[in-house]
CSV table of C-alpha atoms in Angstrom, one decimal:
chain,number,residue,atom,x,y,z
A,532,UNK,CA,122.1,-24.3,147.3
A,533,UNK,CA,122.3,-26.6,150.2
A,534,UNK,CA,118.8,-28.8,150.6
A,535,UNK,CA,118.7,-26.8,154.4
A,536,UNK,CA,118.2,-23.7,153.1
A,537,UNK,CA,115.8,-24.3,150.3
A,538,UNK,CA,114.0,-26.1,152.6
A,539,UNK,CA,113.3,-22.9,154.9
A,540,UNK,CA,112.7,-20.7,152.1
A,541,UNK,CA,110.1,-22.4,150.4
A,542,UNK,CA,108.9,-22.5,153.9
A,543,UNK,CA,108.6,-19.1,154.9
A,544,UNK,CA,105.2,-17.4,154.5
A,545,UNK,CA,103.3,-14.2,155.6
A,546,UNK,CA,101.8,-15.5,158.8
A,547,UNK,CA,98.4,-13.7,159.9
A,548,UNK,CA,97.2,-15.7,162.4
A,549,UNK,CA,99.2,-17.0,165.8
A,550,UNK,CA,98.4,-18.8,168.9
A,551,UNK,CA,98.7,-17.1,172.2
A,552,UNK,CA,102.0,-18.1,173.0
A,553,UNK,CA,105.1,-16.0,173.6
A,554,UNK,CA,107.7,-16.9,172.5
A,555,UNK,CA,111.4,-17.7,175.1
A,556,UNK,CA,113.7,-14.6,174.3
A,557,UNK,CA,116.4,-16.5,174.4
A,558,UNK,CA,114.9,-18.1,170.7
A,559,UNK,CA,114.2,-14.9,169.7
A,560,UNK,CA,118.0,-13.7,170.3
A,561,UNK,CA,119.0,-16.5,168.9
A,562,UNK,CA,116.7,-15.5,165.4
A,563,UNK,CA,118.5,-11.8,165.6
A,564,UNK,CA,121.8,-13.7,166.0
A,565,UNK,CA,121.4,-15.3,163.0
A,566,UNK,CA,120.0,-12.6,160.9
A,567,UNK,CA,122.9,-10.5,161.9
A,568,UNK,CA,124.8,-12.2,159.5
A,569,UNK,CA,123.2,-10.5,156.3
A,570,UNK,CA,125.4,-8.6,154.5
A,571,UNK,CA,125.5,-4.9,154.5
A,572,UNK,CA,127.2,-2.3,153.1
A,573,UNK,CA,130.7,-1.5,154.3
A,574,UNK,CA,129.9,-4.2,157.4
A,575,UNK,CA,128.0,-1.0,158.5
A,576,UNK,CA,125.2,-3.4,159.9
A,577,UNK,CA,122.8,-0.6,160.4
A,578,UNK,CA,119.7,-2.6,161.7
A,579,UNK,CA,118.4,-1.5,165.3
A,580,UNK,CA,115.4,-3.6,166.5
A,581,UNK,CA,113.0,-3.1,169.5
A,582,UNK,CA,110.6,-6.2,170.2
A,583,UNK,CA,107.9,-6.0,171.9
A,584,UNK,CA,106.7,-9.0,174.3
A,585,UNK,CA,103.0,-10.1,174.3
A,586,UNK,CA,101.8,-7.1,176.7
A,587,UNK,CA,103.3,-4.3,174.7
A,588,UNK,CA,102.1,-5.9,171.6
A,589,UNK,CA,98.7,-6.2,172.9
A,590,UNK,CA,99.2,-2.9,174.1
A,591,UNK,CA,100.3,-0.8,171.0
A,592,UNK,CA,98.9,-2.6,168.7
A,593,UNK,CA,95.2,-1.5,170.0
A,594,UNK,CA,96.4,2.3,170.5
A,595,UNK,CA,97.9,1.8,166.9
A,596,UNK,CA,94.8,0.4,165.1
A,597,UNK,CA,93.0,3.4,166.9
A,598,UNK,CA,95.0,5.8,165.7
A,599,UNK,CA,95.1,4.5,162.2
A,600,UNK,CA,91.5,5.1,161.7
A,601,UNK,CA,91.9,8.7,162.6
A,602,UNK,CA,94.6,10.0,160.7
A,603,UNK,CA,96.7,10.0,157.4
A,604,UNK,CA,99.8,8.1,156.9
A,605,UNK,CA,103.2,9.4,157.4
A,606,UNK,CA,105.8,7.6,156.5
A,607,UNK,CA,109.6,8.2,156.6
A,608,UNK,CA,110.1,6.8,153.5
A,609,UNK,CA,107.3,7.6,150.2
A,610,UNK,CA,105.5,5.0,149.7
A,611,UNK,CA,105.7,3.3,145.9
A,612,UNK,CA,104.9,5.8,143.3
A,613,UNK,CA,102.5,2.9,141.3
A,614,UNK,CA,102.3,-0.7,140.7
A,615,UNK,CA,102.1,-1.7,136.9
A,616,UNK,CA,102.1,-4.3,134.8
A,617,UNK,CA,103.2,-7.7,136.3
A,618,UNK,CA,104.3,-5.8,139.3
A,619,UNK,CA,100.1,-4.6,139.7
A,620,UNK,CA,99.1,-8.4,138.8
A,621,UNK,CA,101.0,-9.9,141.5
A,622,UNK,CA,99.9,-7.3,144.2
A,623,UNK,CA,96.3,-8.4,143.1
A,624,UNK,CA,96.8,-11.9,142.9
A,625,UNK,CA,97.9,-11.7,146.1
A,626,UNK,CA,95.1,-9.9,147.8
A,627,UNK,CA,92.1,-12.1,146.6
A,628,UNK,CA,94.1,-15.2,147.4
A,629,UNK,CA,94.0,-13.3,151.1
A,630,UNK,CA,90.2,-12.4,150.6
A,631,UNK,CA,89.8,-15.9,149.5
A,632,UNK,CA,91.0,-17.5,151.8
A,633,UNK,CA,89.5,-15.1,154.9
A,634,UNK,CA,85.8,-15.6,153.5
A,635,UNK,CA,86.0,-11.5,152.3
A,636,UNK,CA,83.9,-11.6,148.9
A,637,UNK,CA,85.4,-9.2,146.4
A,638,UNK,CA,82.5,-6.6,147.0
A,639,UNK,CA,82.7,-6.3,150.5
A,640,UNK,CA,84.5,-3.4,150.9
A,641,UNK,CA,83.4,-3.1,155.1
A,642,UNK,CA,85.0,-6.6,155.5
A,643,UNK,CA,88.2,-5.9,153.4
A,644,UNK,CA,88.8,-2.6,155.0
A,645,UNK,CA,88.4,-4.9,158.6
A,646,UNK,CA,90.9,-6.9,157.9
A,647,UNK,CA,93.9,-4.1,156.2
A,648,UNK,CA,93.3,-2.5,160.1
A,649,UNK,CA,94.5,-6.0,161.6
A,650,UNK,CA,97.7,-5.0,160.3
A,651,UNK,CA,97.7,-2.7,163.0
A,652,UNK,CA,97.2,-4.9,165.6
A,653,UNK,CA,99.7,-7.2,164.2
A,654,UNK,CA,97.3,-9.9,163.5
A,655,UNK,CA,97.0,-10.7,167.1
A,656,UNK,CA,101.1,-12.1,167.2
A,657,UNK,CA,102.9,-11.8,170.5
A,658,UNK,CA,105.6,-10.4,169.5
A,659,UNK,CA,106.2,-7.1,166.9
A,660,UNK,CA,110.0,-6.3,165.7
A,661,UNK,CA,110.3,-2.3,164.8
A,662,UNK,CA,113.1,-2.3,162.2
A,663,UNK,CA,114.6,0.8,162.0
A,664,UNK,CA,118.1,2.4,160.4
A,665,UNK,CA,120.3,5.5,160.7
A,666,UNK,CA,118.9,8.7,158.9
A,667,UNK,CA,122.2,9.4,157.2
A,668,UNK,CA,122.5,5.9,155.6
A,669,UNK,CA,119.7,6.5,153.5
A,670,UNK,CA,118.0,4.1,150.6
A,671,UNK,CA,121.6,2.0,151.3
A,672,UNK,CA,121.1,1.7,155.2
A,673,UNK,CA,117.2,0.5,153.9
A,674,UNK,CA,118.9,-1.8,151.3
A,675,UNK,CA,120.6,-3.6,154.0
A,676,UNK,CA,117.8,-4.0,156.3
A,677,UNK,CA,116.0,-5.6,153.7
A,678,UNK,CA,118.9,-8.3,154.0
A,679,UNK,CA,118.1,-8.7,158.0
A,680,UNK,CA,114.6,-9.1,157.6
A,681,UNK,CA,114.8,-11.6,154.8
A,682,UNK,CA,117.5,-13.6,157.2
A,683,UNK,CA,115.4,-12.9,160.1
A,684,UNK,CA,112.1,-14.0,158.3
A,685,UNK,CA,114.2,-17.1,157.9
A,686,UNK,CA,115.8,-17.4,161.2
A,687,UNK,CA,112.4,-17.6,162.9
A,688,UNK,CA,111.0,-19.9,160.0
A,689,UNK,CA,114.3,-22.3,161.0
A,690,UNK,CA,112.7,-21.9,164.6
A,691,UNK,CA,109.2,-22.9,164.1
A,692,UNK,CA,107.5,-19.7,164.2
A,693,UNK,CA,105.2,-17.8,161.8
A,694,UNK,CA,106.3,-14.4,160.7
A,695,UNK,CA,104.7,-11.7,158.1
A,696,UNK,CA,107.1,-8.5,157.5
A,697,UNK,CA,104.8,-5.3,157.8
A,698,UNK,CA,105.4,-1.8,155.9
A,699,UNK,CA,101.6,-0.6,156.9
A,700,UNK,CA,102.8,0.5,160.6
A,701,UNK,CA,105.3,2.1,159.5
A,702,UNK,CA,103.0,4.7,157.5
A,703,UNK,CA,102.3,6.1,161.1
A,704,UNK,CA,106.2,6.9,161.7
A,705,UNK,CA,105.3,9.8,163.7
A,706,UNK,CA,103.1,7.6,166.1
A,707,UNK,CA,106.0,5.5,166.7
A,708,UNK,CA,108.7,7.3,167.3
A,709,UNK,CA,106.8,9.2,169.8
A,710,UNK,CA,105.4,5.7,171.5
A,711,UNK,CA,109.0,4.2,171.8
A,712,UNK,CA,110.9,7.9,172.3
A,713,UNK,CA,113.2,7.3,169.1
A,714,UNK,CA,115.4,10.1,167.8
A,715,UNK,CA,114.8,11.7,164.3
A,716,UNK,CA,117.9,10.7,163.2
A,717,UNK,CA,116.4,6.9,162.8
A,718,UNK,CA,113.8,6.1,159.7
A,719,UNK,CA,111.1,3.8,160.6
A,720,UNK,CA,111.3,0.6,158.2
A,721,UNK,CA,108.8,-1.9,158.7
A,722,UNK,CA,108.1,-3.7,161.1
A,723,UNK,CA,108.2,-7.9,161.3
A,724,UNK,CA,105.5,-9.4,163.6
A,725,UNK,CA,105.8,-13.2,164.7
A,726,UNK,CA,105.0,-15.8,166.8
A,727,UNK,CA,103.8,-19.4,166.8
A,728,UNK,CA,101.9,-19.5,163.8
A,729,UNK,CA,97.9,-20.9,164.1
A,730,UNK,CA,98.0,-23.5,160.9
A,731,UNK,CA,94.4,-24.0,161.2
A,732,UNK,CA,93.3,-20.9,160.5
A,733,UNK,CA,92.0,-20.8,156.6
A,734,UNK,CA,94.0,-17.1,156.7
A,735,UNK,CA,97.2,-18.8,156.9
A,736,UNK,CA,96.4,-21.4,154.1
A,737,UNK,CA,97.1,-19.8,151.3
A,738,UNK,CA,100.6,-19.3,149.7
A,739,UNK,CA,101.6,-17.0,147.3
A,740,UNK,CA,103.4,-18.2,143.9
A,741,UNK,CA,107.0,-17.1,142.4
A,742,UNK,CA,108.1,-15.9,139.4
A,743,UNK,CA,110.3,-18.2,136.8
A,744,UNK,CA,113.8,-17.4,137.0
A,745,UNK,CA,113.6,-17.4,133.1
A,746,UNK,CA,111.7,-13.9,133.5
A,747,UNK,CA,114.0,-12.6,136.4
A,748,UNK,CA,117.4,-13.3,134.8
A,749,UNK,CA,118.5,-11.2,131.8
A,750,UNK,CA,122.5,-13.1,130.5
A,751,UNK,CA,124.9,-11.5,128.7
């Protein structure tokens, strides 16, 4: 693994707080450019993206945190059926070192439910990716999208940006088809928002830990 890559990767973290800066689309092209390598199955490369600039973000993402306080979610793919085990532990880890580090004490259930709905508004980034992939390719046209928004994750990580992948907008599928007039034939994945990242923010401190290879890796 070259010292480059490791470098970015170790880099990379769910960003939640930006500066109010867009960013040139000629960087972000360049970030799709480069995520557009991933592999996918059969070359099929079944990733479509529309980005939003800073209006349209601003825009949305106000109708769309409306909207999610008013009805259920709908997603175009089910959500995970549980999270057990070490799976469970590392989903909770994960949201006290978030409460933590936003000042939310565990028992303030106004102030954690506040800050799930800035998903919504795409914690206040520019700039908001929709991710989306052919009907007919199914879990393996998802699989493959997974790929681009690791590599995009990165791209924009290589570029100096912040970046947090996002499955919550997606839970309002129906919402967003209708906003951006997409077909049904497309499944809504996630969405990736980004943007210069604000480092001072205590939000954006906090960075979550990785499993040992020695409990990833089963040889034979």
């Amino acid at each position: 693994m070259t010292a480059a890559l490791e470098t970015t990767l170790h880099a990379r973290h769910s960003c939640r707080a930006y500066l109010p800066k867009p960013v040139a689309p000629s960087l972000i092209e360049q970030a799709v450019a480069t995520a557009a390598r991933a592999p996918s199955w059969c070359n099929a490369q079944p990733w479509q993206l529309i980005v939003t600039q800073e209006a349209e973000t601003a825009r949305l993402g106000t109708a769309l945190h409306a909207h999610a306080q008013a009805h259920e979610m709908q997603p175009d793919l089910p959500w995970p059926e549980s999270y057990t085990g070490q799976y469970k532990t590392r989903r909770f880890d994960c949201g006290m070192q978030l409460y933590d580090a936003a000042s939310i004490a565990r028992e303030d259930k106004p102030a954690r439910v506040t800050q799930m709905l800035e998903n919504f508004r795409f914690f206040g980034a520019p700039h908001m990716a929709l991710i989306t992939s052919p009907r007919e390719l199914g879990a393996y046209g998802a699989l493959d999208c997974g790929g681009f928004v690791t590599a995009f994750c990165a791209a924009l990580t290589e570029a100096g940006l912040g970046s947090i992948p996002q499955a919550a907008p997606a839970g309002y599928a129906p919402f967003l088809r209708d906003w951006f007039g997409l077909p049904r034939d497309r499944l809504i994945l996630c969405t990736v928002s980004f943007g210069y990242a604000d480092t001072s923010a205590p939000i954006n401190s906090f960075r979550t830990p990785r499993a040992e290879t020695n409990t990833l890796i089963d040889w034979r």
